[in-house]
Amino acid sequence: MTSLAFLSLALAAAASPGLRSVDTSAMDRAASPGDDFYAYANGTFLKTAQIPPDRSATGSFLRVFQTVEARNRAIVEETAKGDAPAGSDARKIGDAYASFMDEAGIEAKGLAPIQPALARIAALKDAKALAAELGGLVRADVDIFNCTNMYTSRPIGIFVEQDLNDPSRNVPYLVQGGLGLPDRSYYLDEGAQLAATREKYVKHLEKLLALAGQPDPAGTAAKVMAFETKLARTHGTRDDAGEMQKGNNPWARADFDRKAPGLDWGAFLGAARLDGQPLYMVWQPTAVTGLAALVKSEPLATWKAYLTTRAIARAAPFLPKALADESFAFNGTVLTGQPEQGERWKRGLQVVDAIIGEAVGKLYVARHFPPEAKAEIKGMVEDVRAAFARRIDALDWMNPATKARAKAKLAVLEVGIGYPDRWTDFSGLEIVKGDVVGNLERAGLFEYRLALSRLGKKPDRGLWCMLPHTVNAVNLPVRNALNFPAGFMEPPFYDRGATAAAKYAAVGAVIGHEVSHSFDDQGALFDEAGKLSNWWTPADLEHFQAAGQKLVKQYDAYRPFPDLPENGKLTLGENIADLAGLAATYDGWKASLGGKPAPVVDGLTGDQQFFVAFAQTWQAKMREQAMRRRILTDGHALAQYRALTVRNIDAWYEAFGVKPGQALYLAPADRVRVW
Ligand SMILES: [Zn+2]
């Protein structure tokens, strides 16, 4: 604790003239903070910023993303010059990138990279061989709780993670998969738009099969669509997949034969290298029983058509241009509305990330994330953690037993900053220059074996789900851990040359935001060890929910469009996290000053810098359609309203002299205090 206190003092002492406060060029000081605080902090940006034609928004996140992308390009292109020693991570990065960038080489190879897979599928002769083929396709390519990825085009995805009921060991989670479209709803839901998407999907499969030289492309595409629709009927819904209680289905090995007849589970689990596990967590039991039933009911020829189509579709982005373009025309344009494919080097970086991203991250942090940055952010984490604990103590509504559980959880929260403490050893990963499809295949298998090697062992809370250069931050609820990647630690989120006020308001608020997710309605499902056990008493939960209702009303009152208000209920969890994060980091910053006043910089007091810096992290300009889609589907409020979290903090009123009658004024009783 001494070193942390020292860091805090060092921060306060460092806040002297010469440091930056906020981005004053983005502000509009003519705007009234009490009437339009977002314009006061970001008004010049809003008037002058242009959204790039291939983007739906611009602002703080895009700027950081582009900075990081340009740095990664430099790193990866240097390694691709190829003079790093054979077998080194740098050489593997360079070779993986060069392989994707070599378009002429990819054209010349044609379909050769997928011939072995297609030949294997064509040779399947019975149900046992089919079961082994399905098992052999399994990879660790899903993530239920951490970075949250519920989709795999493989029949089943594996997620190796702590047992929800026994935090002492890792177990395999089995997640449904196998669909070509993103979710069961695309196959089964009503509506003209989805019906049109389905028609385009069948056409897309037909084109892919034709380009791959398969016989009867139209007949096969129709057959595959009919098959996938049957598979979709067995799948659980996306909403249910997010519910811990619904996914918590431990099966013993014998349960597969009893509950899911039709598939040779011995052959399947053997090929998947998953035999002999004490238990299997079956996240969507209907999909596992459904898969087995389809093996029994569907002709082998149908399975072969389906597996052939999936193999071609999976590899298409890395095959000759005709196939890659067709893949993008459907998956990019039809499914996500993206008119143009990103430049090849940008896609090349994504391919490298998929193959050996953590090694890129290691080079990235060596260049762009100095130890001093890590140490300083760690100090802020501890200040915010301590402030959060004091706020829990001060809650008048929470009973002492719940407070004790909350503080126990807070005390052991594992906070990863910048990058993981231990790096993955990639020496076992073979990268062959000129073989994109093979490299991806070997990397998937390498990743899968790494995941399997963790089965049965004690969970490692220091494992990361994000890459060091990812521009994001995440709460890992089962591990009771947070990841704050180095890629995110760039201005305006973290500026080493900024005042302490600006730093705490930006990165400190993000830290507080993620910490508070450990205590919200989802976080409360897990105890300090990550065991599924709700530690809220019913009375405390009622109070928590009542406080939330005031925040729901506050956000429901925001009207970005006359016909479409914000959705306070949908965004509640994130809004609580924003509020808790801001309140805790404000306290943490004040404590770090050790009683000394914060310096005035750029004509702004410390408190003014703090609140403007916070509002500038939410600097964004978005196209109307994107805003509307976000309001309808996203759990996060629009950036302009996230910035207005300040309305609930008393100090904001004092900092800017906000008075009754001004548009953003809330009477003290209407300001929400959750934590
Ligand atoms: Zn959040």
XYZ file of C-alpha atoms and ligand atoms in Angstrom:
676
model
C 0.000 0.000 0.000
C 2.890 2.397 0.638
C 4.003 2.357 -2.957
C 0.467 3.114 -4.040
C 0.187 6.070 -1.703
C 3.540 7.252 -3.010
C 2.284 7.043 -6.571
C -0.764 9.072 -5.695
C 1.330 11.794 -4.139
C 3.677 11.767 -7.093
C 0.699 12.333 -9.355
C -0.526 15.299 -7.350
C 2.925 16.823 -7.180
C 3.373 16.373 -10.919
C 0.256 18.444 -11.635
C 2.072 21.661 -12.305
C 1.942 24.246 -15.112
C 3.334 22.895 -18.354
C 0.992 19.923 -18.288
C -1.997 19.664 -20.584
C -5.406 19.857 -18.996
C -8.038 19.050 -21.596
C -8.341 19.521 -25.356
C -9.221 23.213 -25.260
C -9.416 23.359 -29.065
C -12.433 21.028 -28.998
C -14.360 23.158 -26.487
C -16.903 25.891 -27.153
C -16.424 28.244 -24.242
C -19.321 30.387 -25.497
C -21.730 27.535 -24.686
C -23.308 27.517 -21.229
C -22.147 24.504 -19.196
C -25.423 24.378 -17.261
C -27.545 24.338 -20.417
C -25.452 22.284 -22.813
C -22.397 20.815 -21.143
C -21.653 18.526 -24.082
C -21.336 21.562 -26.371
C -19.230 23.406 -23.790
C -16.738 20.503 -23.703
C -16.953 19.415 -27.363
C -18.718 22.193 -29.297
C -15.890 23.130 -31.663
C -15.303 19.458 -32.437
C -19.019 18.993 -33.150
C -19.033 21.979 -35.514
C -15.897 21.015 -37.428
C -15.429 17.221 -37.349
C -16.168 15.237 -40.508
C -17.254 11.599 -40.391
C -15.094 9.567 -42.824
C -17.151 8.149 -45.724
C -16.434 4.547 -44.756
C -17.459 5.108 -41.121
C -20.689 5.629 -39.242
C -19.107 7.807 -36.555
C -16.014 9.714 -35.587
C -14.623 10.911 -32.285
C -12.374 9.841 -29.446
C -12.630 6.070 -30.006
C -11.985 6.241 -33.754
C -8.989 8.536 -33.233
C -7.406 6.128 -30.771
C -8.233 3.157 -32.989
C -6.545 4.802 -35.971
C -3.471 5.698 -33.920
C -3.081 2.122 -32.751
C -3.758 0.699 -36.219
C -1.054 2.885 -37.778
C 1.446 1.804 -35.108
C 0.622 -1.851 -35.643
C 1.039 -1.427 -39.366
C 4.536 -0.075 -38.808
C 5.418 -2.947 -36.465
C 4.022 -5.666 -38.689
C 5.450 -4.280 -41.929
C 8.891 -4.073 -40.359
C 8.704 -7.727 -39.327
C 7.463 -8.640 -42.823
C 10.789 -7.524 -44.303
C 11.784 -10.966 -43.164
C 15.200 -10.517 -41.563
C 14.125 -11.666 -38.088
C 15.591 -15.063 -37.101
C 13.629 -18.092 -38.306
C 11.295 -19.339 -35.581
C 11.155 -16.021 -33.726
C 7.810 -14.386 -32.974
C 8.768 -11.430 -35.185
C 9.436 -13.737 -38.120
C 6.102 -15.520 -37.575
C 4.250 -12.200 -37.498
C 5.985 -11.042 -40.642
C 5.408 -14.301 -42.505
C 1.740 -14.458 -41.469
C 1.219 -10.907 -42.748
C 3.210 -11.348 -45.956
C 1.237 -14.487 -46.776
C -2.037 -12.593 -46.704
C -0.628 -9.604 -48.589
C 0.678 -11.814 -51.415
C -2.419 -11.615 -53.615
C -0.637 -13.038 -56.664
C 0.467 -16.061 -54.650
C -3.073 -16.583 -53.366
C -4.480 -16.419 -56.913
C -1.879 -18.874 -58.157
C -2.736 -21.441 -55.503
C -6.416 -21.297 -56.353
C -8.459 -23.789 -54.349
C -5.483 -25.959 -53.410
C -5.472 -24.776 -49.755
C -8.916 -26.291 -49.113
C -8.526 -29.475 -51.162
C -7.402 -31.644 -48.227
C -10.483 -30.656 -46.193
C -12.829 -31.207 -49.139
C -11.265 -34.601 -49.903
C -11.613 -35.659 -46.260
C -15.323 -34.730 -46.271
C -15.937 -36.487 -49.592
C -14.405 -39.678 -48.194
C -16.682 -39.895 -45.123
C -18.327 -43.291 -45.315
C -20.459 -43.768 -42.216
C -21.927 -42.160 -39.096
C -18.861 -42.948 -37.017
C -16.566 -41.217 -39.491
C -18.981 -38.277 -39.566
C -18.882 -38.044 -35.756
C -15.073 -37.991 -35.822
C -15.100 -35.329 -38.555
C -17.468 -33.143 -36.498
C -15.335 -33.589 -33.372
C -12.185 -32.765 -35.312
C -13.647 -29.417 -36.325
C -14.069 -28.259 -32.725
C -11.933 -25.300 -31.626
C -11.734 -22.924 -28.656
C -13.383 -20.145 -30.639
C -16.168 -18.928 -28.353
C -16.234 -16.965 -25.116
C -19.319 -16.919 -22.954
C -18.494 -14.535 -20.110
C -15.377 -12.533 -20.863
C -15.036 -10.937 -24.281
C -18.400 -12.508 -25.154
C -18.456 -14.297 -28.486
C -21.352 -16.714 -28.812
C -20.906 -17.506 -32.506
C -18.966 -20.247 -34.251
C -19.578 -21.711 -37.700
C -18.167 -25.008 -36.388
C -20.635 -27.594 -35.007
C -19.704 -26.865 -31.406
C -17.393 -24.271 -29.879
C -15.367 -24.863 -26.727
C -14.730 -22.311 -24.023
C -12.338 -23.421 -21.275
C -13.082 -21.486 -18.114
C -13.587 -21.775 -14.391
C -16.403 -24.091 -13.299
C -19.357 -21.895 -12.290
C -20.005 -24.194 -9.344
C -16.440 -24.977 -8.307
C -13.925 -22.135 -8.738
C -10.983 -24.484 -8.080
C -10.900 -25.933 -11.617
C -11.354 -25.225 -15.306
C -13.950 -27.162 -17.274
C -14.991 -27.242 -20.950
C -18.103 -25.268 -21.857
C -19.864 -26.535 -24.990
C -21.472 -23.765 -27.039
C -23.828 -24.271 -29.971
C -22.586 -23.572 -33.479
C -22.683 -24.587 -37.096
C -24.927 -21.927 -38.638
C -23.756 -19.855 -41.600
C -25.972 -16.932 -40.612
C -25.232 -15.146 -37.311
C -28.081 -16.515 -35.182
C -31.141 -18.784 -35.187
C -33.389 -15.741 -35.527
C -32.062 -15.146 -39.061
C -33.518 -18.498 -40.106
C -36.708 -18.549 -38.084
C -38.006 -15.032 -37.452
C -40.747 -13.388 -39.503
C -40.388 -10.143 -41.407
C -39.689 -9.038 -44.970
C -36.139 -7.941 -44.241
C -35.049 -11.303 -42.820
C -36.838 -13.141 -45.614
C -34.829 -11.078 -48.113
C -31.600 -11.812 -46.207
C -32.352 -15.543 -46.381
C -32.885 -15.340 -50.129
C -29.596 -13.500 -50.547
C -27.887 -16.075 -48.350
C -28.966 -18.982 -50.555
C -27.772 -17.065 -53.642
C -24.493 -16.360 -51.879
C -23.940 -20.044 -51.084
C -24.753 -20.916 -54.670
C -22.146 -18.450 -55.973
C -19.493 -19.682 -53.540
C -20.108 -23.311 -54.498
C -19.930 -22.441 -58.188
C -16.696 -20.499 -57.732
C -15.292 -23.500 -55.868
C -16.182 -25.768 -58.805
C -18.752 -27.838 -56.926
C -21.400 -29.783 -58.866
C -25.036 -28.552 -58.758
C -24.442 -25.301 -56.828
C -28.130 -24.288 -56.764
C -29.347 -27.675 -55.547
C -26.621 -27.877 -52.895
C -27.281 -24.319 -51.647
C -30.987 -25.076 -51.199
C -30.192 -28.348 -49.443
C -27.740 -26.616 -47.070
C -30.254 -23.875 -46.273
C -32.889 -26.483 -45.414
C -30.379 -28.313 -43.226
C -29.190 -25.184 -41.407
C -32.812 -24.204 -40.766
C -33.319 -27.551 -39.003
C -30.145 -26.947 -37.016
C -31.323 -23.425 -36.121
C -34.531 -24.860 -34.634
C -32.443 -26.764 -32.081
C -30.483 -23.651 -31.052
C -31.137 -21.630 -27.900
C -31.852 -17.895 -28.196
C -29.238 -15.167 -27.842
C -31.034 -13.771 -24.773
C -30.940 -17.151 -23.031
C -27.234 -17.570 -23.823
C -26.516 -14.537 -21.620
C -28.281 -16.046 -18.608
C -25.930 -17.879 -16.278
C -28.625 -20.027 -14.680
C -29.846 -21.272 -18.051
C -26.366 -22.221 -19.218
C -25.278 -23.879 -15.978
C -25.876 -27.503 -17.094
C -23.089 -29.832 -15.981
C -23.207 -33.124 -17.886
C -21.216 -36.242 -17.085
C -19.748 -38.204 -20.005
C -22.578 -40.760 -19.775
C -25.190 -38.007 -20.112
C -24.255 -37.483 -23.767
C -25.209 -41.029 -24.753
C -28.369 -40.939 -22.632
C -29.633 -37.396 -23.287
C -28.328 -36.877 -26.814
C -28.623 -40.164 -28.744
C -27.819 -40.379 -32.445
C -24.193 -39.277 -32.446
C -21.223 -41.542 -31.680
C -20.042 -39.398 -28.779
C -16.985 -41.549 -28.195
C -15.784 -40.798 -31.723
C -16.781 -37.129 -31.476
C -15.162 -36.394 -28.103
C -12.108 -38.461 -28.996
C -11.514 -36.466 -32.178
C -12.115 -33.265 -30.239
C -9.534 -34.438 -27.639
C -12.188 -33.945 -24.986
C -12.491 -37.479 -23.680
C -12.270 -38.214 -19.987
C -13.410 -34.905 -18.558
C -15.107 -35.120 -15.137
C -17.826 -32.833 -16.421
C -18.893 -30.874 -19.446
C -20.820 -27.635 -19.108
C -23.473 -27.805 -21.808
C -24.553 -24.198 -22.368
C -27.440 -24.976 -24.745
C -28.583 -28.588 -24.162
C -31.200 -28.422 -26.954
C -28.454 -27.733 -29.497
C -26.373 -30.702 -28.339
C -29.332 -33.085 -28.424
C -30.378 -31.485 -31.724
C -26.978 -31.996 -33.326
C -26.983 -35.655 -32.345
C -30.544 -36.151 -33.599
C -29.654 -34.596 -36.967
C -26.747 -36.994 -37.374
C -29.262 -39.807 -37.038
C -32.059 -38.298 -39.145
C -30.239 -36.615 -42.035
C -28.666 -38.568 -44.915
C -24.875 -38.648 -45.006
C -25.025 -36.894 -48.407
C -26.741 -33.901 -46.795
C -24.068 -33.731 -44.099
C -21.351 -33.851 -46.751
C -22.998 -31.027 -48.702
C -23.269 -28.961 -45.536
C -19.685 -29.616 -44.360
C -18.293 -28.898 -47.836
C -20.161 -25.586 -47.979
C -19.015 -24.559 -44.498
C -15.384 -25.428 -45.298
C -15.471 -23.275 -48.450
C -17.265 -20.395 -46.713
C -14.850 -20.409 -43.769
C -11.798 -20.193 -46.010
C -13.284 -17.881 -48.673
C -11.872 -14.562 -47.318
C -8.369 -16.052 -47.699
C -8.821 -17.628 -51.137
C -8.602 -16.022 -54.615
C -10.279 -12.652 -55.085
C -13.491 -13.943 -56.658
C -14.266 -16.011 -53.552
C -13.037 -13.359 -51.092
C -15.174 -10.687 -52.778
C -18.249 -12.907 -52.728
C -17.659 -13.569 -49.030
C -17.494 -9.839 -48.315
C -20.498 -9.036 -50.526
C -22.637 -11.156 -48.242
C -20.982 -11.075 -44.805
C -19.881 -7.445 -45.047
C -22.419 -5.665 -47.200
C -25.623 -7.682 -46.739
C -25.151 -8.548 -43.070
C -23.528 -5.371 -41.701
C -24.269 -2.711 -44.315
C -20.587 -1.986 -44.924
C -20.390 -0.768 -48.539
C -16.657 -1.198 -49.017
C -14.112 -3.660 -47.757
C -11.297 -2.208 -45.627
C -7.952 -1.810 -47.363
C -5.967 -5.020 -47.617
C -3.319 -4.004 -45.062
C -6.059 -3.402 -42.489
C -7.450 -6.867 -43.113
C -3.897 -8.172 -43.014
C -3.510 -6.816 -39.485
C -6.719 -8.604 -38.487
C -5.418 -11.868 -39.928
C -2.184 -11.473 -37.978
C -4.167 -10.712 -34.826
C -6.168 -13.901 -35.337
C -3.003 -15.966 -35.817
C -0.477 -14.507 -33.368
C -2.000 -11.264 -32.048
C -0.510 -11.457 -28.573
C 3.017 -11.451 -30.014
C 2.142 -8.274 -31.937
C 0.868 -6.861 -28.656
C 4.175 -7.692 -26.983
C 6.045 -5.632 -29.595
C 3.407 -2.903 -29.327
C 3.769 -2.419 -25.569
C 7.562 -2.505 -25.778
C 7.351 0.515 -28.077
C 4.287 2.379 -26.942
C 3.455 1.525 -23.338
C 6.330 2.397 -20.998
C 6.546 0.925 -17.479
C 5.911 4.393 -16.021
C 2.493 4.473 -17.690
C 1.642 1.072 -16.260
C 2.791 2.092 -12.783
C 0.854 5.333 -12.884
C -2.373 3.667 -14.030
C -1.924 1.004 -11.345
C -1.777 3.793 -8.786
C -5.028 5.212 -10.111
C -6.652 1.768 -9.979
C -5.792 1.503 -6.296
C -7.089 5.028 -5.594
C -10.365 4.240 -7.361
C -10.602 0.872 -5.588
C -10.100 2.556 -2.198
C -12.648 5.248 -3.064
C -15.136 2.584 -4.098
C -14.662 0.783 -0.765
C -15.317 4.026 1.140
C -18.470 4.563 -0.890
C -19.689 1.057 -0.033
C -19.060 1.810 3.669
C -21.051 5.024 3.384
C -24.184 3.438 1.843
C -27.041 3.851 4.309
C -29.316 1.295 2.669
C -27.037 -1.711 2.333
C -26.989 -4.238 5.168
C -23.618 -4.946 6.802
C -23.460 -8.547 5.577
C -23.870 -7.493 1.936
C -21.316 -4.701 2.440
C -18.809 -7.220 3.764
C -19.318 -9.450 0.708
C -19.006 -6.501 -1.660
C -15.786 -5.344 -0.024
C -14.339 -8.855 -0.036
C -15.001 -9.003 -3.753
C -13.482 -5.583 -4.330
C -10.351 -6.457 -2.347
C -9.465 -9.460 -4.516
C -10.472 -7.952 -7.858
C -7.584 -8.706 -10.236
C -6.761 -5.683 -12.373
C -4.693 -6.253 -15.506
C -3.112 -3.126 -16.960
C -1.701 -2.791 -20.449
C -0.877 -6.445 -21.082
C -0.858 -9.827 -19.320
C 1.878 -10.608 -16.783
C 2.790 -13.814 -18.623
C 3.115 -13.980 -22.405
C 1.992 -16.906 -24.509
C 4.875 -19.047 -25.755
C 4.358 -19.325 -29.527
C 7.337 -21.593 -30.137
C 4.948 -24.483 -30.856
C 3.138 -22.566 -33.581
C 4.365 -23.204 -37.109
C 3.857 -20.407 -39.656
C 4.520 -21.183 -43.300
C 5.129 -18.260 -45.603
C 2.673 -18.348 -48.492
C 0.072 -20.520 -46.742
C -2.656 -18.266 -45.298
C -5.305 -20.939 -44.901
C -2.820 -23.365 -43.354
C -1.504 -20.697 -40.985
C -5.015 -19.924 -39.750
C -5.737 -23.624 -39.365
C -2.521 -24.253 -37.414
C -3.126 -21.178 -35.246
C -6.679 -22.347 -34.436
C -5.336 -25.748 -33.439
C -2.493 -24.206 -31.422
C -5.006 -22.031 -29.557
C -7.279 -25.022 -28.986
C -4.488 -27.186 -27.549
C -3.471 -24.330 -25.290
C -7.043 -24.082 -24.016
C -7.261 -27.867 -23.505
C -4.014 -27.811 -21.524
C -5.813 -25.670 -18.929
C -8.591 -28.216 -18.311
C -8.786 -29.508 -14.765
C -6.212 -27.011 -13.576
C -6.702 -24.122 -11.202
C -8.068 -21.128 -13.122
C -5.507 -18.457 -13.958
C -6.997 -15.061 -13.186
C -4.140 -13.346 -14.990
C -5.243 -14.694 -18.384
C -6.491 -12.019 -20.768
C -9.334 -12.172 -23.258
C -8.262 -9.003 -25.093
C -5.070 -8.295 -27.006
C -2.691 -5.675 -25.557
C -3.421 -3.354 -28.491
C -7.215 -3.650 -28.338
C -8.991 -0.287 -27.962
C -11.401 -1.306 -25.222
C -11.610 -2.458 -21.611
C -13.477 -5.382 -20.081
C -14.755 -6.919 -16.860
C -14.270 -10.705 -16.579
C -17.021 -11.618 -14.100
C -16.162 -15.265 -13.407
C -12.495 -14.472 -12.814
C -13.381 -11.319 -10.856
C -10.826 -9.543 -13.010
C -10.494 -6.542 -15.314
C -8.424 -6.064 -18.489
C -7.309 -2.563 -19.473
C -5.331 -3.007 -22.715
C -2.467 -0.668 -23.615
C -4.263 0.131 -26.878
C -6.919 1.938 -24.898
C -4.427 3.958 -22.848
C -4.088 6.789 -25.344
C -5.362 10.373 -25.268
C -8.039 11.332 -24.431
C -8.451 8.197 -22.263
C -4.951 8.366 -20.863
C -2.490 11.135 -21.578
C 0.774 10.859 -19.670
C 1.340 14.577 -20.101
C -2.033 15.591 -18.671
C -2.922 16.944 -15.250
C -4.063 14.507 -12.571
C -7.587 15.957 -12.852
C -7.752 15.043 -16.540
C -6.205 11.611 -15.974
C -8.569 10.567 -13.206
C -11.577 11.893 -15.143
C -10.650 9.894 -18.222
C -8.927 6.603 -17.444
C -10.013 6.647 -13.780
C -13.674 6.845 -14.802
C -13.209 3.851 -17.103
C -11.558 1.933 -14.265
C -14.441 2.841 -11.954
C -16.943 1.886 -14.658
C -15.493 -1.608 -15.040
C -15.105 -2.063 -11.265
C -18.783 -1.270 -10.771
C -19.807 -4.018 -13.205
C -18.558 -6.449 -10.560
C -21.334 -5.181 -8.315
C -24.292 -4.676 -10.646
C -27.159 -7.086 -11.264
C -24.884 -9.352 -13.342
C -21.788 -8.992 -11.177
C -23.838 -9.772 -8.080
C -24.411 -13.292 -9.421
C -20.761 -14.160 -8.726
C -19.045 -14.161 -5.355
C -15.439 -13.113 -4.725
C -14.128 -16.479 -5.909
C -16.194 -16.360 -9.100
C -18.667 -18.949 -7.879
C -22.225 -18.601 -9.121
C -23.849 -17.510 -5.861
C -25.885 -14.360 -5.476
C -24.619 -12.379 -2.502
C -27.260 -9.642 -2.546
C -30.005 -9.897 0.095
C -33.492 -9.390 -1.407
C -33.930 -6.116 0.520
C -30.611 -4.721 -0.748
C -31.397 -5.759 -4.285
C -34.735 -3.941 -4.017
C -32.964 -0.753 -2.939
C -30.429 -1.072 -5.728
C -33.204 -1.487 -8.268
C -35.170 1.468 -6.866
C -32.124 3.739 -7.193
C -31.785 2.458 -10.733
C -35.359 3.485 -11.537
C -34.487 7.153 -11.018
C -31.691 6.787 -13.526
C -34.042 5.054 -15.979
C -36.308 8.127 -15.844
C -33.368 10.494 -16.297
C -32.273 8.775 -19.509
C -35.834 8.230 -20.788
C -36.190 12.019 -20.764
C -33.366 12.504 -23.290
C -34.751 13.014 -26.801
C -32.126 12.873 -29.561
C -34.987 12.677 -32.093
C -38.590 13.865 -31.619
C -39.860 10.350 -32.386
C -37.183 8.350 -30.540
C -36.149 8.896 -26.910
C -33.196 7.213 -25.232
C -34.067 3.878 -23.602
C -33.322 4.187 -19.869
C -34.124 0.565 -19.138
C -31.958 -0.940 -21.881
C -28.980 1.234 -20.899
C -29.411 1.059 -17.122
C -26.511 -1.259 -16.275
C -24.066 0.827 -18.297
C -25.442 4.111 -16.957
C -25.020 2.866 -13.381
C -21.447 1.902 -14.250
C -20.790 5.359 -15.728
C -22.166 7.065 -12.638
C -20.380 4.805 -10.165
C -17.142 5.147 -12.107
C -17.298 8.924 -12.223
C -18.173 9.251 -8.540
C -15.432 6.854 -7.421
C -12.716 8.387 -9.583
C -13.679 11.876 -8.420
C -13.179 10.733 -4.824
C -9.975 8.926 -5.787
C -8.588 12.037 -7.470
C -9.445 14.237 -4.482
C -7.766 11.786 -2.116
C -4.682 11.750 -4.365
C -4.289 15.512 -3.921
C -3.582 14.976 -0.236
C -5.357 18.192 0.703
C -3.469 20.413 -1.735
C -5.435 22.446 -4.283
C -5.269 21.302 -7.893
C -3.528 23.811 -10.182
C -5.463 26.030 -12.566
C -4.441 25.209 -16.160
C -5.747 26.797 -19.383
C -8.008 28.980 -17.252
C -9.783 25.927 -15.836
C -9.874 24.967 -12.154
C -9.054 21.382 -11.225
C -12.741 20.491 -10.947
C -13.501 22.137 -14.280
C -10.671 20.209 -15.944
C -12.002 17.012 -14.371
C -15.534 17.321 -15.727
C -14.543 18.648 -19.167
C -11.990 15.843 -19.548
C -14.703 13.320 -18.698
C -17.088 14.792 -21.286
C -14.298 14.756 -23.872
C -13.789 11.007 -23.518
C -17.339 10.775 -24.910
C -16.576 13.071 -27.828
C -18.431 11.626 -30.822
C -20.253 12.566 -33.971
C -22.483 9.857 -35.416
C -24.665 9.415 -38.478
C -28.386 9.513 -37.742
C -29.043 5.916 -38.848
C -26.252 4.654 -36.622
C -27.637 6.645 -33.689
C -31.090 5.225 -34.217
C -29.801 1.661 -34.447
C -27.775 2.181 -31.303
C -30.777 3.471 -29.341
C -32.798 0.436 -30.400
C -30.209 -2.278 -29.854
C -27.251 -1.196 -27.741
C -26.886 -1.411 -23.975
C -24.833 1.801 -23.981
C -26.484 5.223 -24.167
C -25.412 7.687 -26.852
C -22.070 9.318 -26.076
C -23.641 12.766 -25.692
C -25.756 11.474 -22.780
C -23.002 9.431 -21.198
C -21.136 12.732 -20.866
C -24.105 14.131 -18.923
C -23.515 11.660 -16.087
C -21.975 14.760 -14.444
C -25.487 16.017 -13.603
C -25.598 13.563 -10.729
C -22.400 14.807 -9.079
C -22.749 17.774 -6.670
C -19.237 19.033 -7.418
C -20.161 19.622 -11.068
C -22.769 22.195 -9.985
C -20.194 24.035 -7.894
C -17.511 23.844 -10.573
C -19.621 25.617 -13.196
C -22.121 27.530 -11.033
C -25.055 25.563 -12.432
C -28.322 26.995 -11.089
C -32.043 26.086 -11.004
C -33.687 27.067 -14.276
C -30.793 25.863 -16.412
C -31.558 22.977 -18.764
C -29.296 20.411 -17.114
C -30.028 21.369 -13.502
C -31.262 18.586 -11.256
C -32.530 19.344 -7.755
C -30.331 17.587 -5.145
C -33.102 15.054 -4.465
C -33.215 14.127 -8.164
C -29.492 13.493 -8.468
C -28.973 9.751 -8.471
C -26.601 8.050 -6.042
C -26.364 4.323 -6.573
C -22.983 3.674 -4.981
Zn -19.787 -1.259 -19.233
